[in-house]
CSV table of C-alpha atoms in Angstrom, one decimal:
chain,number,residue,atom,x,y,z
A,1,LYS,CA,82.5,9.4,77.2
A,2,ASN,CA,79.6,9.9,79.6
A,3,GLN,CA,77.1,7.1,79.2
A,4,VAL,CA,74.2,5.6,81.0
A,5,GLU,CA,73.2,2.0,80.2
A,6,GLN,CA,70.0,0.3,81.4
A,7,SER,CA,68.9,-3.3,81.6
A,8,PRO,CA,66.8,-5.1,80.7
A,9,GLN,CA,65.6,-3.2,77.6
A,10,SER,CA,62.1,-4.5,78.3
A,11,LEU,CA,60.4,-6.5,81.0
A,12,ILE,CA,57.0,-8.2,81.3
A,13,ILE,CA,55.7,-9.2,84.7
A,14,LEU,CA,52.4,-10.2,86.3
A,15,GLU,CA,50.5,-7.8,88.5
A,16,GLY,CA,51.5,-8.1,92.1
A,17,LYS,CA,55.0,-9.3,91.4
A,18,ASN,CA,58.2,-7.5,92.2
A,19,CYS,CA,60.9,-6.5,89.8
A,20,THR,CA,64.3,-4.8,89.7
A,21,LEU,CA,65.7,-2.5,87.0
A,22,GLN,CA,69.4,-1.8,86.5
A,23,CYS,CA,71.4,1.2,85.6
A,24,ASN,CA,75.1,1.4,85.0
A,25,TYR,CA,76.9,4.7,84.3
A,26,THR,CA,80.3,6.1,83.4
A,27,VAL,CA,79.4,9.7,84.0
A,28,SER,CA,82.2,11.5,85.8
A,29,PRO,CA,82.5,13.4,88.0
A,30,PHE,CA,79.2,12.3,89.5
A,31,SER,CA,76.7,14.7,90.9
A,32,ASN,CA,73.4,12.9,91.3
A,33,LEU,CA,71.3,10.1,89.9
A,34,ARG,CA,67.6,10.2,89.2
A,35,TRP,CA,65.0,7.7,88.2
A,36,TYR,CA,62.0,8.8,86.1
A,37,LYS,CA,58.8,7.1,85.1
A,38,GLN,CA,57.6,8.0,81.6
A,39,ASP,CA,54.2,7.0,80.3
A,40,THR,CA,53.9,6.6,76.6
A,41,GLY,CA,53.8,10.0,74.9
A,42,ARG,CA,54.1,11.9,78.1
A,43,GLY,CA,56.9,13.7,79.9
A,44,PRO,CA,59.0,11.9,82.5
A,45,VAL,CA,58.0,12.2,86.1
A,46,SER,CA,60.6,12.0,88.9
A,47,LEU,CA,60.6,9.1,91.2
A,48,THR,CA,63.8,9.5,93.2
A,49,ILE,CA,67.0,11.5,93.2
A,50,MET,CA,70.1,10.4,95.0
A,51,THR,CA,73.4,12.1,95.6
A,52,PHE,CA,76.8,10.5,96.1
A,53,SER,CA,76.3,9.9,99.8
A,54,GLU,CA,73.0,8.2,99.6
A,55,ASN,CA,72.7,4.5,99.2
A,56,THR,CA,69.0,4.0,99.1
A,57,LYS,CA,65.9,6.1,98.7
A,58,SER,CA,62.2,5.0,98.7
A,59,ASN,CA,59.1,6.5,97.2
A,60,GLY,CA,56.1,4.4,98.1
A,61,ARG,CA,56.5,1.1,96.3
A,62,TYR,CA,59.7,2.3,94.5
A,63,THR,CA,63.1,1.8,96.1
A,64,ALA,CA,66.2,3.0,94.4
A,65,THR,CA,69.8,2.0,95.4
A,66,LEU,CA,73.1,3.5,94.5
A,67,ASP,CA,76.6,2.1,94.6
A,68,ALA,CA,78.8,5.0,93.7
A,69,ASP,CA,81.9,2.8,93.8
A,70,THR,CA,80.7,0.4,91.1
A,71,LYS,CA,78.7,3.1,89.4
A,72,GLN,CA,75.5,1.1,89.5
A,73,SER,CA,71.9,1.8,90.5
A,74,SER,CA,68.8,-0.2,90.7
A,75,LEU,CA,65.1,0.5,91.0
A,76,HIS,CA,63.0,-2.0,92.8
A,77,ILE,CA,59.3,-2.0,92.3
A,78,THR,CA,57.2,-3.9,94.9
A,79,ALA,CA,53.8,-5.4,94.4
A,80,SER,CA,53.5,-4.1,90.8
A,81,GLN,CA,50.3,-2.6,89.6
A,82,LEU,CA,48.9,-2.3,86.1
A,83,SER,CA,49.6,1.5,86.3
A,84,ASP,CA,53.3,0.8,86.7
A,85,SER,CA,53.4,-0.1,83.0
A,86,ALA,CA,55.7,2.6,81.6
A,87,SER,CA,59.3,3.3,80.7
A,88,TYR,CA,61.7,3.9,83.6
A,89,ILE,CA,64.6,6.1,82.8
A,90,CYS,CA,67.9,6.5,84.7
A,91,VAL,CA,69.5,10.0,84.5
A,92,VAL,CA,72.9,10.9,85.8
A,93,SER,CA,74.2,14.4,86.2
A,94,SER,CA,77.8,15.4,85.9
A,95,GLN,CA,79.3,17.7,88.5
A,96,TYR,CA,80.4,20.1,85.8
A,97,GLY,CA,78.2,21.8,83.2
A,98,GLN,CA,74.4,21.6,82.9
A,99,ASN,CA,74.3,18.3,81.1
A,100,PHE,CA,72.0,15.4,82.1
A,101,VAL,CA,72.9,12.0,80.6
A,102,PHE,CA,69.8,10.0,80.1
A,103,GLY,CA,69.7,6.2,79.8
A,104,PRO,CA,67.6,4.6,77.0
A,105,GLY,CA,65.0,3.4,79.6
A,106,THR,CA,63.5,0.1,80.5
A,107,ARG,CA,60.1,-0.6,79.1
A,108,LEU,CA,58.0,-2.3,81.8
A,109,SER,CA,54.7,-4.0,81.1
A,110,VAL,CA,52.5,-5.3,83.9
A,111,LEU,CA,49.9,-7.8,82.9
A,112,PRO,CA,46.8,-8.8,84.8
B,1,GLU,CA,50.6,17.5,86.6
B,2,THR,CA,53.9,19.4,86.9
B,3,GLY,CA,52.7,22.8,85.9
B,4,VAL,CA,54.9,22.9,82.8
B,5,THR,CA,52.9,23.3,79.6
B,6,GLN,CA,54.0,22.9,76.0
B,7,SER,CA,52.3,23.8,72.7
B,8,PRO,CA,51.4,22.5,70.3
B,9,THR,CA,50.7,18.9,71.4
B,10,HIS,CA,51.3,17.6,67.9
B,11,LEU,CA,52.8,19.1,64.8
B,12,ILE,CA,53.3,17.9,61.2
B,13,LYS,CA,55.9,19.6,59.0
B,14,THR,CA,57.6,18.9,55.7
B,15,ARG,CA,61.4,18.6,55.2
B,16,GLY,CA,63.1,22.0,54.9
B,17,GLN,CA,60.4,23.9,56.8
B,18,GLN,CA,60.9,25.7,60.1
B,19,VAL,CA,59.1,25.1,63.4
B,20,THR,CA,58.7,26.9,66.7
B,21,LEU,CA,57.8,25.0,69.9
B,22,ARG,CA,56.7,26.7,73.1
B,23,CYS,CA,57.1,26.0,76.8
B,24,SER,CA,55.7,27.7,79.9
B,25,SER,CA,57.7,26.9,82.9
B,26,GLN,CA,56.4,26.1,86.4
B,27,SER,CA,55.7,29.2,88.5
B,28,GLY,CA,58.8,30.4,90.3
B,29,HIS,CA,61.2,28.5,88.0
B,30,ASN,CA,63.8,30.5,86.0
B,31,THR,CA,65.5,27.7,84.1
B,32,VAL,CA,64.2,25.8,81.1
B,33,SER,CA,65.9,22.8,79.4
B,34,TRP,CA,64.9,21.3,76.1
B,35,TYR,CA,65.3,17.6,75.1
B,36,GLN,CA,64.7,15.6,72.0
B,37,GLN,CA,63.4,12.1,72.4
B,38,ALA,CA,63.3,9.8,69.4
B,39,LEU,CA,60.9,6.8,69.5
B,40,GLY,CA,62.1,4.1,71.9
B,41,GLN,CA,65.1,6.1,73.1
B,42,GLY,CA,65.9,8.3,76.1
B,43,PRO,CA,65.8,12.1,75.9
B,44,GLN,CA,68.8,13.9,74.5
B,45,PHE,CA,69.8,17.2,76.0
B,46,ILE,CA,69.5,20.1,73.4
B,47,PHE,CA,70.2,23.2,75.5
B,48,GLN,CA,69.2,25.0,78.7
B,49,TYR,CA,68.2,28.6,79.3
B,50,TYR,CA,68.7,30.5,82.6
B,51,ARG,CA,67.5,34.0,83.0
B,52,GLU,CA,67.1,34.5,79.3
B,53,GLU,CA,70.6,33.3,78.4
B,54,GLU,CA,71.8,30.0,77.0
B,55,ASN,CA,73.4,28.1,79.9
B,56,GLY,CA,74.7,24.9,78.3
B,57,ARG,CA,74.2,23.0,75.0
B,58,GLY,CA,74.2,19.4,73.9
B,59,ASN,CA,75.5,18.0,70.6
B,60,PHE,CA,72.9,19.6,68.3
B,61,PRO,CA,73.6,21.7,65.2
B,62,PRO,CA,73.1,25.5,65.1
B,63,ARG,CA,69.8,25.1,63.3
B,64,PHE,CA,68.4,24.2,66.7
B,65,SER,CA,68.1,27.5,68.5
B,66,GLY,CA,66.1,28.9,71.4
B,67,LEU,CA,64.9,31.8,73.4
B,68,GLN,CA,63.8,32.5,76.9
B,69,PHE,CA,61.5,35.4,77.7
B,70,PRO,CA,61.4,37.7,80.8
B,71,ASN,CA,58.5,35.6,82.2
B,72,TYR,CA,60.9,32.6,81.8
B,73,SER,CA,58.8,30.9,79.2
B,74,SER,CA,60.8,29.5,76.3
B,75,GLU,CA,60.8,28.7,72.6
B,76,LEU,CA,62.7,26.0,70.6
B,77,ASN,CA,63.2,26.8,67.0
B,78,VAL,CA,64.4,24.3,64.4
B,79,ASN,CA,65.3,25.5,60.9
B,80,ALA,CA,65.6,23.4,57.7
B,81,LEU,CA,63.8,20.4,59.2
B,82,GLU,CA,65.1,17.0,58.4
B,83,LEU,CA,63.3,13.7,58.6
B,84,ASP,CA,65.4,12.7,61.6
B,85,ASP,CA,64.0,15.6,63.6
B,86,SER,CA,60.8,13.7,64.0
B,87,ALA,CA,60.6,13.1,67.8
B,88,LEU,CA,59.0,14.1,71.0
B,89,TYR,CA,60.4,17.4,72.2
B,90,LEU,CA,60.4,17.8,76.0
B,91,CYS,CA,60.7,20.9,78.0
B,92,ALA,CA,61.7,20.8,81.7
B,93,SER,CA,61.8,23.6,84.2
B,94,SER,CA,63.7,24.0,87.4
B,95,GLY,CA,64.2,26.6,90.1
B,96,SER,CA,67.8,27.6,89.4
B,97,GLY,CA,70.5,27.7,86.8
B,98,ARG,CA,72.3,25.1,88.9
B,99,ALA,CA,69.7,22.5,87.8
B,100,LEU,CA,72.1,19.7,88.7
B,101,ALA,CA,71.0,20.0,92.3
B,102,ASN,CA,67.4,20.9,91.7
B,103,GLU,CA,64.5,18.9,90.5
B,104,GLN,CA,63.5,19.1,86.9
B,105,PHE,CA,59.8,19.1,86.1
B,106,PHE,CA,58.9,18.0,82.6
B,107,GLY,CA,56.1,19.1,80.4
B,108,PRO,CA,53.9,16.7,78.3
B,109,GLY,CA,56.0,17.2,75.2
B,110,THR,CA,55.3,18.2,71.6
B,111,ARG,CA,55.2,15.4,69.1
B,112,LEU,CA,56.9,16.6,65.8
B,113,THR,CA,56.5,14.6,62.6
B,114,VAL,CA,58.6,15.6,59.6
B,115,LEU,CA,57.4,14.2,56.3
């Protein structure tokens, strides 16, 4: 069964600190992996997208890594800001069909 | 802003009623996907439309149906509403039926509450 798991479920950090969110997946065959940021009650906004051959990709203070062998990805946030408070969702696409498998998300709260 | 719009923003219905949600895709995009997101969970894929035809479907019953119009806007229809249908409904547009390779841009969602 195609699944995406994320950890931790929620995380609280202080402004200015770094943090790392984890994503494990069993989707096969793999096409690509995306990280989205979703503010409460809003639609997700793309942060990064990585294909099989990419190990790391950065978008400002966000850096995503991918290990296709272990089927793991991480999203590292550097020098967190209050506006980083949101849910971060990992999404994996299978090579077949039009299905995107979403993880449950990690709820990040950045406190002053 | 992604250029994807959804209406209405919020909606309250009672069990057994029918509802229609609308989505306008980003200019130049011909593919629209619909998702259901229950509170505290990740979005679940409902179906996708490419050039006015259904192009993939998730694990949702037939009372969830959709349409795509020649201008690539789309509707999601849900019949015989159940309490568990209460959720945020997200629409995402992309530039090709092969959306696996293309970026998806999400709208702000419609919050549906079924009483």
